[in-house]
Coordinates of C-alpha atoms in Angstrom, one line a residue:
Chain A
M234 CA 44.0 97.9 -11.7
P235 CA 43.3 99.3 -8.2
L236 CA 41.1 96.4 -7.1
L237 CA 43.6 93.8 -7.8
T238 CA 47.0 94.0 -6.1
P239 CA 49.7 91.7 -7.3
S240 CA 52.4 91.6 -4.6
R241 CA 55.4 89.6 -3.9
D242 CA 54.0 89.0 -0.5
V243 CA 57.1 88.1 1.5
Q244 CA 56.0 89.1 5.0
R245 CA 58.4 88.6 7.8
P246 CA 57.3 86.1 10.4
A247 CA 55.3 87.6 13.2
A248 CA 55.9 86.7 16.9
A249 CA 53.9 83.8 18.3
G250 CA 50.6 84.8 19.9
A251 CA 47.1 85.8 19.0
A252 CA 48.2 88.1 16.2
A253 CA 50.3 85.4 14.5
P254 CA 49.2 84.4 11.1
A255 CA 47.5 80.9 11.0
I256 CA 50.0 79.5 8.5
E257 CA 53.5 80.7 7.6
L258 CA 55.9 79.0 5.2
V259 CA 59.1 80.9 5.3
N260 CA 61.7 80.3 2.6
V261 CA 60.8 76.7 2.5
S262 CA 62.4 74.1 0.2
R263 CA 61.4 70.5 -0.1
R264 CA 63.6 67.9 -1.8
F265 CA 63.0 64.2 -1.8
V266 CA 64.6 61.2 -3.2
T267 CA 62.6 59.2 -5.7
P268 CA 62.6 55.4 -5.5
E269 CA 65.1 55.3 -8.4
G270 CA 67.5 57.3 -6.1
K271 CA 67.2 60.6 -7.9
A272 CA 66.9 63.8 -5.9
M273 CA 63.9 65.9 -6.8
T274 CA 63.0 69.4 -5.8
A275 CA 59.3 69.9 -5.3
L276 CA 59.4 73.4 -3.6
R277 CA 62.0 76.1 -3.8
D278 CA 62.3 79.2 -1.7
F279 CA 58.6 79.1 -1.0
D280 CA 56.9 81.9 1.0
M281 CA 53.3 81.9 2.0
V282 CA 51.3 83.6 4.8
V283 CA 47.7 82.8 5.5
G284 CA 46.0 85.0 8.1
Q285 CA 43.4 83.7 10.6
G286 CA 40.1 83.3 8.9
E287 CA 41.6 83.8 5.5
F288 CA 40.7 81.6 2.4
A289 CA 43.8 81.1 0.3
C290 CA 43.9 79.2 -3.0
V291 CA 47.0 77.7 -4.6
V292 CA 47.0 77.3 -8.4
G293 CA 49.7 76.1 -10.6
P294 CA 50.6 73.9 -13.5
T295 CA 49.9 70.1 -13.1
G296 CA 52.5 68.3 -11.1
C297 CA 54.4 71.4 -9.9
G298 CA 54.3 70.6 -6.2
K299 CA 51.0 72.2 -5.1
S300 CA 50.1 69.4 -2.8
T301 CA 53.5 69.4 -1.2
T302 CA 52.6 72.7 0.4
L303 CA 49.7 71.1 2.2
N304 CA 51.7 68.1 3.4
L305 CA 54.2 70.4 4.9
V306 CA 51.5 72.2 6.9
T307 CA 50.1 68.9 8.2
G308 CA 53.5 67.8 9.4
L309 CA 53.3 64.6 7.4
A310 CA 56.2 66.0 5.3
R311 CA 59.2 67.9 6.6
P312 CA 60.8 70.9 4.9
S313 CA 64.4 70.3 3.7
A314 CA 65.1 74.0 4.4
G315 CA 63.2 76.9 5.8
E316 CA 60.4 76.9 8.4
V317 CA 56.8 76.0 8.5
R318 CA 54.7 77.5 11.3
V319 CA 51.1 77.0 12.4
M320 CA 49.6 79.6 14.7
G321 CA 53.1 80.9 15.3
Q322 CA 54.5 77.5 16.4
P323 CA 56.9 75.5 14.3
V324 CA 55.2 72.3 13.0
G325 CA 56.4 69.2 14.8
G326 CA 53.8 66.6 13.9
V327 CA 50.2 66.2 13.1
D328 CA 48.5 69.2 14.7
P329 CA 45.0 68.5 16.2
G330 CA 43.8 71.9 14.9
V331 CA 44.3 70.8 11.2
G332 CA 41.7 69.3 9.0
F333 CA 42.4 67.8 5.6
V334 CA 40.1 67.0 2.7
F335 CA 41.6 64.7 0.1
Q336 CA 41.4 64.6 -3.6
T337 CA 40.7 60.8 -3.6
D338 CA 38.1 59.1 -1.6
A339 CA 39.7 58.7 1.8
L340 CA 36.5 57.6 3.6
F341 CA 36.6 54.2 5.4
P342 CA 34.5 51.9 3.1
W343 CA 33.8 49.4 5.9
R344 CA 32.2 52.1 8.1
S345 CA 28.7 53.6 7.7
V346 CA 28.3 57.3 7.1
L347 CA 27.6 57.8 10.8
D348 CA 30.7 55.9 11.8
N349 CA 32.8 57.7 9.3
V350 CA 31.8 61.1 10.5
A351 CA 32.2 60.0 14.2
A352 CA 35.7 58.7 13.5
G353 CA 37.5 62.0 14.4
P354 CA 36.0 62.5 17.8
L355 CA 36.3 58.8 18.6
Y356 CA 40.0 58.8 17.8
R357 CA 40.4 61.8 20.0
G358 CA 38.8 60.1 23.0
V359 CA 35.3 61.8 23.0
P360 CA 32.8 59.6 24.7
R361 CA 30.8 57.4 22.2
K362 CA 27.4 59.0 22.9
E363 CA 28.7 62.5 22.6
A364 CA 30.7 61.6 19.4
Y365 CA 27.6 60.1 17.7
E366 CA 25.4 63.0 18.7
K367 CA 27.9 65.4 17.2
A368 CA 28.2 63.2 14.1
R369 CA 24.4 63.2 13.6
D370 CA 24.4 66.9 13.8
W371 CA 27.1 67.3 11.2
I372 CA 25.5 64.8 8.9
A373 CA 22.3 66.8 9.1
R374 CA 24.3 69.9 8.2
V375 CA 25.5 68.4 5.0
H376 CA 22.0 67.2 4.3
L377 CA 22.6 63.5 4.5
A378 CA 20.4 62.7 7.6
K379 CA 18.6 60.0 5.6
F380 CA 21.9 58.2 4.7
E381 CA 23.4 57.7 8.2
Q382 CA 23.4 54.0 7.9
H383 CA 24.6 53.8 4.3
Y384 CA 28.1 52.6 3.4
P385 CA 30.2 54.9 1.1
H386 CA 29.9 52.6 -1.9
Q387 CA 26.1 53.2 -1.8
L388 CA 26.5 56.9 -2.2
S389 CA 27.2 59.1 -5.2
G390 CA 30.5 61.0 -5.6
G391 CA 29.0 64.3 -4.4
M392 CA 27.5 62.6 -1.4
R393 CA 30.8 61.0 -0.5
K394 CA 32.4 64.4 -0.6
R395 CA 29.7 65.7 1.7
V396 CA 30.6 62.9 4.2
A397 CA 34.3 63.8 3.8
L398 CA 33.5 67.5 4.6
A399 CA 31.4 66.5 7.7
Q400 CA 34.2 64.1 8.8
T401 CA 36.7 67.0 8.6
F402 CA 34.5 69.8 10.0
I403 CA 33.4 67.8 13.0
N404 CA 36.9 68.2 14.5
E405 CA 36.3 72.0 14.3
P406 CA 39.7 72.6 12.6
K407 CA 41.3 76.0 12.9
I408 CA 43.2 75.2 9.7
L409 CA 41.5 73.6 6.8
L410 CA 43.6 72.1 4.0
M411 CA 42.0 70.9 0.8
D412 CA 43.8 69.1 -2.0
E413 CA 41.8 69.4 -5.2
P414 CA 38.8 68.1 -3.2
F415 CA 36.2 68.6 -6.0
S416 CA 38.3 67.7 -9.0
A417 CA 36.7 64.3 -9.5
L418 CA 33.1 65.7 -9.5
D419 CA 31.0 66.7 -12.5
V420 CA 30.6 70.4 -13.0
Q421 CA 27.1 70.8 -11.6
T422 CA 28.0 68.8 -8.5
R423 CA 31.2 70.8 -8.1
T424 CA 29.3 74.1 -8.0
L425 CA 26.9 72.8 -5.4
M426 CA 29.8 71.5 -3.3
Q427 CA 31.6 74.8 -3.5
D428 CA 28.5 76.6 -2.1
E429 CA 28.3 73.9 0.5
L430 CA 31.9 74.4 1.5
L431 CA 31.6 78.2 1.8
A432 CA 28.4 77.8 3.9
L433 CA 30.2 75.4 6.3
W434 CA 33.3 77.5 6.4
S435 CA 31.6 80.9 7.0
G436 CA 31.5 81.7 10.7
T437 CA 34.0 79.0 11.7
G438 CA 36.9 81.5 11.5
A439 CA 39.0 78.7 10.1
S440 CA 41.9 79.5 7.7
V441 CA 41.8 77.6 4.5
V442 CA 44.4 76.6 2.0
F443 CA 42.7 75.2 -1.1
V444 CA 44.8 73.6 -3.8
T445 CA 43.2 73.4 -7.2
H446 CA 44.2 73.5 -10.9
D447 CA 40.9 75.2 -11.7
L448 CA 41.5 78.9 -11.8
E449 CA 37.8 79.9 -11.8
E450 CA 37.2 77.7 -8.7
A451 CA 40.2 79.5 -7.0
V452 CA 38.9 83.0 -7.8
A453 CA 35.4 82.1 -6.8
L454 CA 36.3 80.8 -3.4
A455 CA 39.4 82.7 -2.3
D456 CA 40.4 85.9 -0.6
K457 CA 43.9 85.4 -2.0
V458 CA 45.2 83.4 -4.9
Y459 CA 48.8 82.1 -5.0
V460 CA 50.1 81.4 -8.5
L461 CA 53.0 78.9 -8.5
T462 CA 55.7 78.5 -11.1
A463 CA 56.2 75.3 -13.0
G464 CA 58.1 72.8 -10.8
P465 CA 60.1 73.2 -8.7
A466 CA 57.4 75.4 -7.4
T467 CA 57.9 78.8 -5.9
V468 CA 55.4 81.7 -5.6
K469 CA 55.1 83.6 -8.9
T470 CA 52.5 86.1 -7.8
V471 CA 49.9 86.6 -5.1
F472 CA 46.6 88.1 -6.1
N473 CA 44.1 89.5 -3.6
V474 CA 40.5 88.8 -4.7
D475 CA 38.1 91.4 -3.3
L476 CA 34.8 90.0 -4.5
P477 CA 32.2 90.5 -1.8
R478 CA 30.9 87.7 0.4
P479 CA 28.7 85.8 0.7
R480 CA 29.3 84.5 -2.8
V481 CA 26.9 82.3 -4.8
M482 CA 28.9 80.0 -7.1
S483 CA 26.2 79.6 -9.8
E484 CA 26.0 83.4 -10.2
I485 CA 29.5 84.6 -9.6
R486 CA 30.9 83.3 -12.9
Y487 CA 28.8 85.8 -14.8
D488 CA 29.9 88.7 -12.6
Q489 CA 31.9 91.2 -14.7
H490 CA 34.5 91.8 -12.0
F491 CA 35.0 88.0 -11.5
V492 CA 35.7 87.6 -15.2
E493 CA 38.3 90.5 -15.1
V494 CA 40.1 88.9 -12.1
C495 CA 40.2 85.6 -13.8
K496 CA 41.7 87.1 -16.9
V497 CA 44.5 88.9 -15.0
I498 CA 45.4 85.8 -13.0
W499 CA 45.2 83.6 -16.1
D500 CA 47.8 85.8 -17.8
A501 CA 50.2 85.0 -15.0
L502 CA 49.3 81.3 -14.9
R503 CA 49.3 80.7 -18.6
E504 CA 53.1 81.2 -19.0
E505 CA 53.8 78.6 -16.3
V506 CA 51.3 76.1 -17.7
Q507 CA 53.1 76.4 -21.1
I508 CA 56.5 75.9 -19.5
G509 CA 55.1 72.8 -17.6
Q510 CA 53.6 71.4 -20.8
Q511 CA 56.7 72.0 -22.8
R512 CA 58.8 70.2 -20.1
T513 CA 56.5 67.2 -20.0
M514 CA 56.6 66.9 -23.8
D515 CA 60.4 67.2 -23.8
S516 CA 60.9 64.6 -21.1
G517 CA 58.6 62.3 -23.1
H518 CA 56.5 61.2 -20.1
Chain B
M71 CA 4.8 52.8 -46.6
T72 CA 5.9 51.4 -43.3
D73 CA 4.2 52.2 -40.1
M74 CA 6.5 51.6 -37.2
T75 CA 3.8 51.9 -34.5
M76 CA 1.6 49.0 -33.9
P77 CA -1.5 50.2 -32.2
S78 CA -3.0 46.7 -32.2
R79 CA -0.4 45.4 -29.7
A80 CA -0.4 47.1 -26.3
V81 CA 2.9 48.2 -24.9
P82 CA 3.8 45.6 -22.2
S83 CA 3.5 47.1 -18.7
S84 CA 6.6 47.0 -16.5
E85 CA 4.8 44.4 -14.4
D86 CA 4.6 42.1 -17.4
I87 CA 8.3 42.6 -18.2
E88 CA 9.2 41.8 -14.6
T89 CA 7.1 38.7 -14.5
A90 CA 8.6 37.5 -17.8
A91 CA 12.1 38.2 -16.5
R92 CA 11.4 36.3 -13.3
A93 CA 10.0 33.4 -15.2
A94 CA 13.1 33.3 -17.5
L95 CA 15.4 33.4 -14.5
A96 CA 13.5 30.5 -12.8
R97 CA 13.7 28.5 -16.1
R98 CA 17.4 29.0 -16.3
K99 CA 17.9 28.0 -12.7
R100 CA 15.9 24.8 -13.3
L101 CA 18.0 24.1 -16.4
V102 CA 21.3 24.5 -14.5
V103 CA 20.2 22.3 -11.6
G104 CA 18.8 19.7 -14.0
L105 CA 22.0 19.5 -16.0
R106 CA 24.1 19.2 -12.8
V107 CA 22.0 16.3 -11.5
G108 CA 22.0 14.7 -15.0
I109 CA 25.8 14.8 -15.2
L110 CA 26.1 13.2 -11.7
V111 CA 23.7 10.4 -12.5
A112 CA 25.3 9.8 -15.9
V113 CA 28.8 9.5 -14.4
L114 CA 27.7 7.3 -11.4
A115 CA 25.6 5.1 -13.7
G116 CA 28.4 4.8 -16.3
W117 CA 30.8 3.8 -13.5
E118 CA 28.4 1.3 -12.0
I119 CA 27.5 -0.3 -15.3
S120 CA 31.2 -0.5 -16.4
T121 CA 32.1 -2.4 -13.2
R122 CA 29.0 -4.6 -13.4
L123 CA 29.9 -5.5 -17.0
E124 CA 33.5 -5.9 -15.9
W125 CA 34.8 -3.3 -18.4
I126 CA 36.8 -2.1 -15.5
D127 CA 37.8 -4.1 -12.5
P128 CA 35.9 -3.1 -9.4
F129 CA 38.6 -4.6 -7.2
F130 CA 41.0 -1.8 -8.3
F131 CA 38.6 1.0 -9.3
A132 CA 35.7 0.4 -6.8
S133 CA 32.1 0.9 -7.7
P134 CA 29.4 3.4 -6.6
S135 CA 27.4 0.7 -4.9
G136 CA 30.4 -0.8 -3.2
I137 CA 31.4 2.7 -1.9
F138 CA 27.9 3.3 -0.7
S139 CA 27.7 0.0 1.2
Q140 CA 31.1 0.6 2.7
I141 CA 29.9 4.0 4.1
A142 CA 26.7 2.3 5.3
I143 CA 28.8 -0.4 7.1
W144 CA 31.0 2.2 8.7
I145 CA 28.0 4.1 9.9
T146 CA 26.1 1.1 11.3
D147 CA 28.9 -1.2 12.5
G148 CA 31.8 1.3 12.9
T149 CA 35.2 1.0 11.4
S150 CA 38.1 -1.3 12.4
Q151 CA 39.5 1.5 14.6
G152 CA 36.2 2.5 16.3
P153 CA 33.0 4.3 15.4
L154 CA 33.0 6.5 12.2
W155 CA 31.9 9.6 13.9
E156 CA 35.0 9.3 16.2
Q157 CA 37.3 9.3 13.2
V158 CA 35.6 12.3 11.6
L159 CA 35.8 14.1 14.9
V160 CA 39.5 13.4 15.5
T161 CA 40.4 14.6 12.0
L162 CA 38.2 17.6 12.3
E163 CA 39.6 18.6 15.6
E164 CA 43.2 18.4 14.3
T165 CA 42.2 20.4 11.2
V166 CA 40.4 23.1 13.1
L167 CA 43.1 23.4 15.8
G168 CA 45.8 23.6 13.2
F169 CA 43.8 26.0 11.1
L170 CA 43.1 28.4 14.0
I171 CA 46.7 28.4 15.3
G172 CA 48.1 28.8 11.8
A173 CA 45.6 31.5 10.8
V174 CA 46.0 33.6 14.0
G175 CA 49.8 33.3 13.8
G176 CA 49.8 34.1 10.1
V177 CA 47.6 37.2 10.5
A178 CA 49.6 38.4 13.5
C179 CA 53.0 38.0 11.7
G180 CA 51.6 39.4 8.5
I181 CA 50.3 42.6 10.2
L182 CA 53.5 43.0 12.3
L183 CA 55.8 42.7 9.3
G184 CA 53.4 44.6 7.0
R185 CA 53.6 47.6 9.5
N186 CA 57.3 47.4 10.1
K187 CA 59.6 47.9 7.1
L188 CA 62.8 46.8 8.9
L189 CA 61.3 43.6 10.2
A190 CA 59.9 42.9 6.8
D191 CA 63.2 43.4 5.1
V192 CA 65.1 41.2 7.6
F193 CA 62.6 38.3 7.8
S194 CA 61.4 38.2 4.1
I195 CA 64.4 36.1 3.1
Y196 CA 63.8 33.5 5.8
I197 CA 60.1 33.3 5.0
K198 CA 60.9 32.8 1.4
I199 CA 63.2 29.9 2.3
A200 CA 60.7 28.3 4.7
N201 CA 58.0 28.7 2.2
S202 CA 60.0 26.9 -0.5
V203 CA 60.4 23.7 1.6
P204 CA 57.8 21.2 0.7
R205 CA 55.9 21.3 4.0
V206 CA 54.4 17.9 3.8
V207 CA 57.9 16.5 4.4
L208 CA 57.9 18.2 7.8
G209 CA 55.2 15.7 8.7
S210 CA 57.9 13.0 9.3
I211 CA 59.8 15.3 11.6
F212 CA 56.6 16.1 13.6
I213 CA 55.8 12.5 14.0
I214 CA 59.3 11.8 15.4
A215 CA 59.1 14.9 17.6
F216 CA 55.5 14.9 18.8
G217 CA 54.6 11.2 18.5
L218 CA 51.6 9.4 17.0
G219 CA 49.0 11.5 18.8
M220 CA 47.2 14.7 17.8
A221 CA 50.0 17.1 18.3
S222 CA 52.0 16.0 15.2
K223 CA 48.9 16.4 12.9
V224 CA 48.1 19.8 14.4
A225 CA 51.7 20.9 13.9
L226 CA 51.6 19.9 10.2
A227 CA 48.2 21.6 9.7
V228 CA 49.7 24.8 11.3
V229 CA 52.6 25.0 8.9
M230 CA 50.4 24.3 6.0
V231 CA 48.1 27.2 6.9
F232 CA 50.5 29.7 8.3
F233 CA 52.4 30.7 5.2
V234 CA 49.3 31.1 3.0
V235 CA 47.6 33.3 5.6
F236 CA 50.8 35.2 6.4
A237 CA 51.4 36.1 2.7
N238 CA 47.9 37.4 2.3
A239 CA 47.8 39.3 5.5
F240 CA 51.1 40.9 4.7
Q241 CA 50.0 41.8 1.2
G242 CA 46.7 43.2 2.5
V243 CA 48.5 45.4 5.0
R244 CA 50.8 46.7 2.3
E245 CA 47.9 47.5 0.0
A246 CA 46.1 49.6 2.5
D247 CA 45.3 52.9 1.0
R248 CA 47.8 55.7 1.7
A249 CA 45.2 58.5 1.6
M250 CA 43.0 56.5 4.0
I251 CA 45.9 56.1 6.5
A252 CA 46.8 59.8 6.2
N253 CA 43.1 60.7 6.7
A254 CA 43.0 58.7 9.9
Q255 CA 46.2 60.2 11.1
I256 CA 45.0 63.8 10.6
L257 CA 41.6 62.9 12.1
G258 CA 43.6 62.1 15.3
A259 CA 44.3 58.4 15.2
S260 CA 47.3 57.0 17.1
P261 CA 49.4 54.3 15.4
V262 CA 47.6 51.6 17.4
Q263 CA 44.2 53.0 16.3
I264 CA 45.3 53.1 12.7
T265 CA 46.3 49.5 12.8
R266 CA 43.0 48.5 14.5
T267 CA 40.6 50.7 12.5
V268 CA 42.3 51.1 9.1
I269 CA 45.0 48.5 8.5
I270 CA 43.1 45.4 9.8
P271 CA 39.8 46.1 8.1
S272 CA 41.4 46.9 4.7
A273 CA 43.5 43.7 5.0
M274 CA 40.4 41.7 5.9
S275 CA 39.3 40.8 2.5
W276 CA 42.8 39.4 1.6
I277 CA 42.8 37.5 4.9
L278 CA 39.4 36.0 4.4
A279 CA 40.3 35.0 0.8
S280 CA 43.3 33.1 2.2
L281 CA 41.2 31.4 4.9
H282 CA 39.1 29.7 2.2
V283 CA 42.1 28.2 0.6
S284 CA 44.0 27.4 3.8
F285 CA 41.2 25.4 5.4
G286 CA 41.7 22.9 2.6
F287 CA 45.4 23.0 3.4
A288 CA 44.8 22.3 7.1
L289 CA 42.7 19.3 6.1
V290 CA 45.5 18.0 3.9
G291 CA 48.0 18.5 6.7
A292 CA 45.9 16.6 9.2
V293 CA 45.1 13.7 6.8
V294 CA 48.7 13.4 5.6
G295 CA 49.9 13.4 9.2
E296 CA 47.5 10.5 9.9
F297 CA 48.8 8.7 6.8
L298 CA 52.3 8.9 8.2
G299 CA 51.4 7.5 11.5
A300 CA 48.3 7.7 13.8
K301 CA 46.0 5.9 16.1
K302 CA 42.8 7.4 14.9
G303 CA 41.4 9.6 12.1
I304 CA 40.2 9.5 8.5
G305 CA 43.7 9.5 7.2
L306 CA 44.4 6.3 9.1
L307 CA 41.1 4.9 7.6
I308 CA 42.4 5.6 4.2
S309 CA 45.8 4.0 4.8
T310 CA 44.2 1.0 6.4
A311 CA 41.9 0.5 3.4
Q312 CA 44.9 1.0 1.1
G313 CA 46.8 -1.7 3.0
A314 CA 43.9 -4.1 2.6
F315 CA 43.4 -3.3 -1.1
N316 CA 40.0 -2.0 -0.3
A317 CA 39.4 0.5 -3.1
N318 CA 35.8 1.1 -1.9
G319 CA 37.2 2.1 1.5
V320 CA 39.6 4.6 0.1
F321 CA 36.8 6.3 -2.0
A322 CA 34.4 6.1 0.9
A323 CA 36.8 7.9 3.2
M324 CA 37.5 10.5 0.4
I325 CA 33.8 11.2 0.2
I326 CA 33.5 11.7 3.9
L327 CA 36.4 14.1 3.8
A328 CA 34.8 16.0 0.9
V329 CA 31.5 16.4 2.9
V330 CA 33.4 17.7 5.9
A331 CA 35.4 20.2 3.8
L332 CA 32.2 21.4 2.1
V333 CA 30.4 21.9 5.4
V334 CA 33.2 24.0 6.8
E335 CA 33.7 25.9 3.6
F336 CA 30.0 26.8 3.9
A337 CA 30.5 28.0 7.4
I338 CA 33.5 30.2 6.4
T339 CA 31.5 31.8 3.6
W340 CA 28.8 32.6 6.1
V341 CA 31.2 34.2 8.5
E342 CA 32.9 36.1 5.6
N343 CA 29.5 37.5 4.4
H344 CA 28.9 38.8 7.9
L345 CA 32.3 40.4 8.3
V346 CA 32.4 42.2 4.9
R347 CA 28.8 43.5 4.8
W348 CA 30.1 46.9 3.7
K349 CA 31.3 45.6 0.4
P350 CA 29.4 46.2 -2.8
T351 CA 27.7 43.0 -4.0
P352 CA 29.6 41.5 -6.8
F353 CA 27.7 41.7 -10.0
H354 CA 27.1 38.0 -10.5
E355 CA 25.3 37.8 -7.1
Q356 CA 22.9 40.6 -7.9
T357 CA 20.5 38.3 -9.9

């Protein structure tokens, strides 16, 4: 299959500078101690390189440690071994160039849509007037101009996700991390939101790491798909997806090449999903 | 043969349905209010009649007319310790002062300990111990320490309020959503900004819930303090009436206390509704 190139993708870290990849995880392991006092390994010998402006998706069996990769990049979690670099620099704390879209609703329910979107610039010390102007602009870009004064509970799930996207994009992140952001939405809304995301992302030059358990979503969005093993997670295979951009979500799923790519990646993923399933059943949880 | 459609009867328009629903609602509201008034009248009339017929002794159990005339006398002629409004004002002042100091202290300590795991682990044991002491007993200490004036009542009201508010504020801080805090952090919030814009608002509904309960506690603190020894206040009015075997006086003072408590409760609810505008309306209020 010449169009699809599985590779073990273990690139050596590049020197800091303009040419450095946006995100590098080099031989990273992450262990943590559960409240019961048992040591758990979430990630093991994990390697990942995301170039600047690249859209990478991470797929893997449920509960394998996909989200841990994102937490390591934000600096909210530290690696037990190995190194995490953002723009060639080792991660030391929350990087201002990072944006994060959560799986659950992380909007502030006591703030209106406008105040939610303006939160980032306000936290960062942008003058109020300027912050609100910017917020209005971003709210318009996600088509919620009429809902500026609404509170999150007055909006639908899809609208809340739009607010979350605007809230993240307003900080103009160089690195965009997304943790199953659309998994709680119904299928139609999800397709719309995927289009919305690609539209917002294109032209920003931001690098994206998008964690999902939905393989088709991963293939439709990504330049590169990382398939992880059942936990403790490590990279099983990396697939490059060469579907042309711009992509239209509602059409791409009928594209012959898209179907082929999905099939190939699914073959790699299926094994891990089965291992994960088996393990869950054996442990009786 | 059955014909399910009934062309003779027109399908009711949505306007008709709405009118009918509104009428039904109004009827129900009238019924509830009517029953409430009916129960009040029945109890008061039953009480009054039983005392008039001497089924129960009005000397020990008072009577509605006696209570009413006692309140009237207090309002027109004043009480044995000065005008009625003065007694109400003194008790209210002690209550409000104690409530404010206790609530502010409780919220501040709750947030501090809620945000700092080490402090929480160290102090939790002492707070548990202090909380298990029946606080009304502290009233005696406060009277000895602060004298018969206002300070001892305020102190008792403070300790009554503090622990309730503290426990709620602490719990509210602990329940703050992890994802929301992480979101604020990544959006660029400093720890102080997180406390101010995420922690305090999310603890607010817990805190407000505790304020409802604890105002009642503050009132109890002030009145019990006045019982134990005071120069003015409704508590003193009650203990004077008790000393004189004036059952009407005790009930009259109780009713005045209840009115005060209801008015303040109303004010707190009003403030609460303004502070938590962002919340979805609870279903039972959507009528």
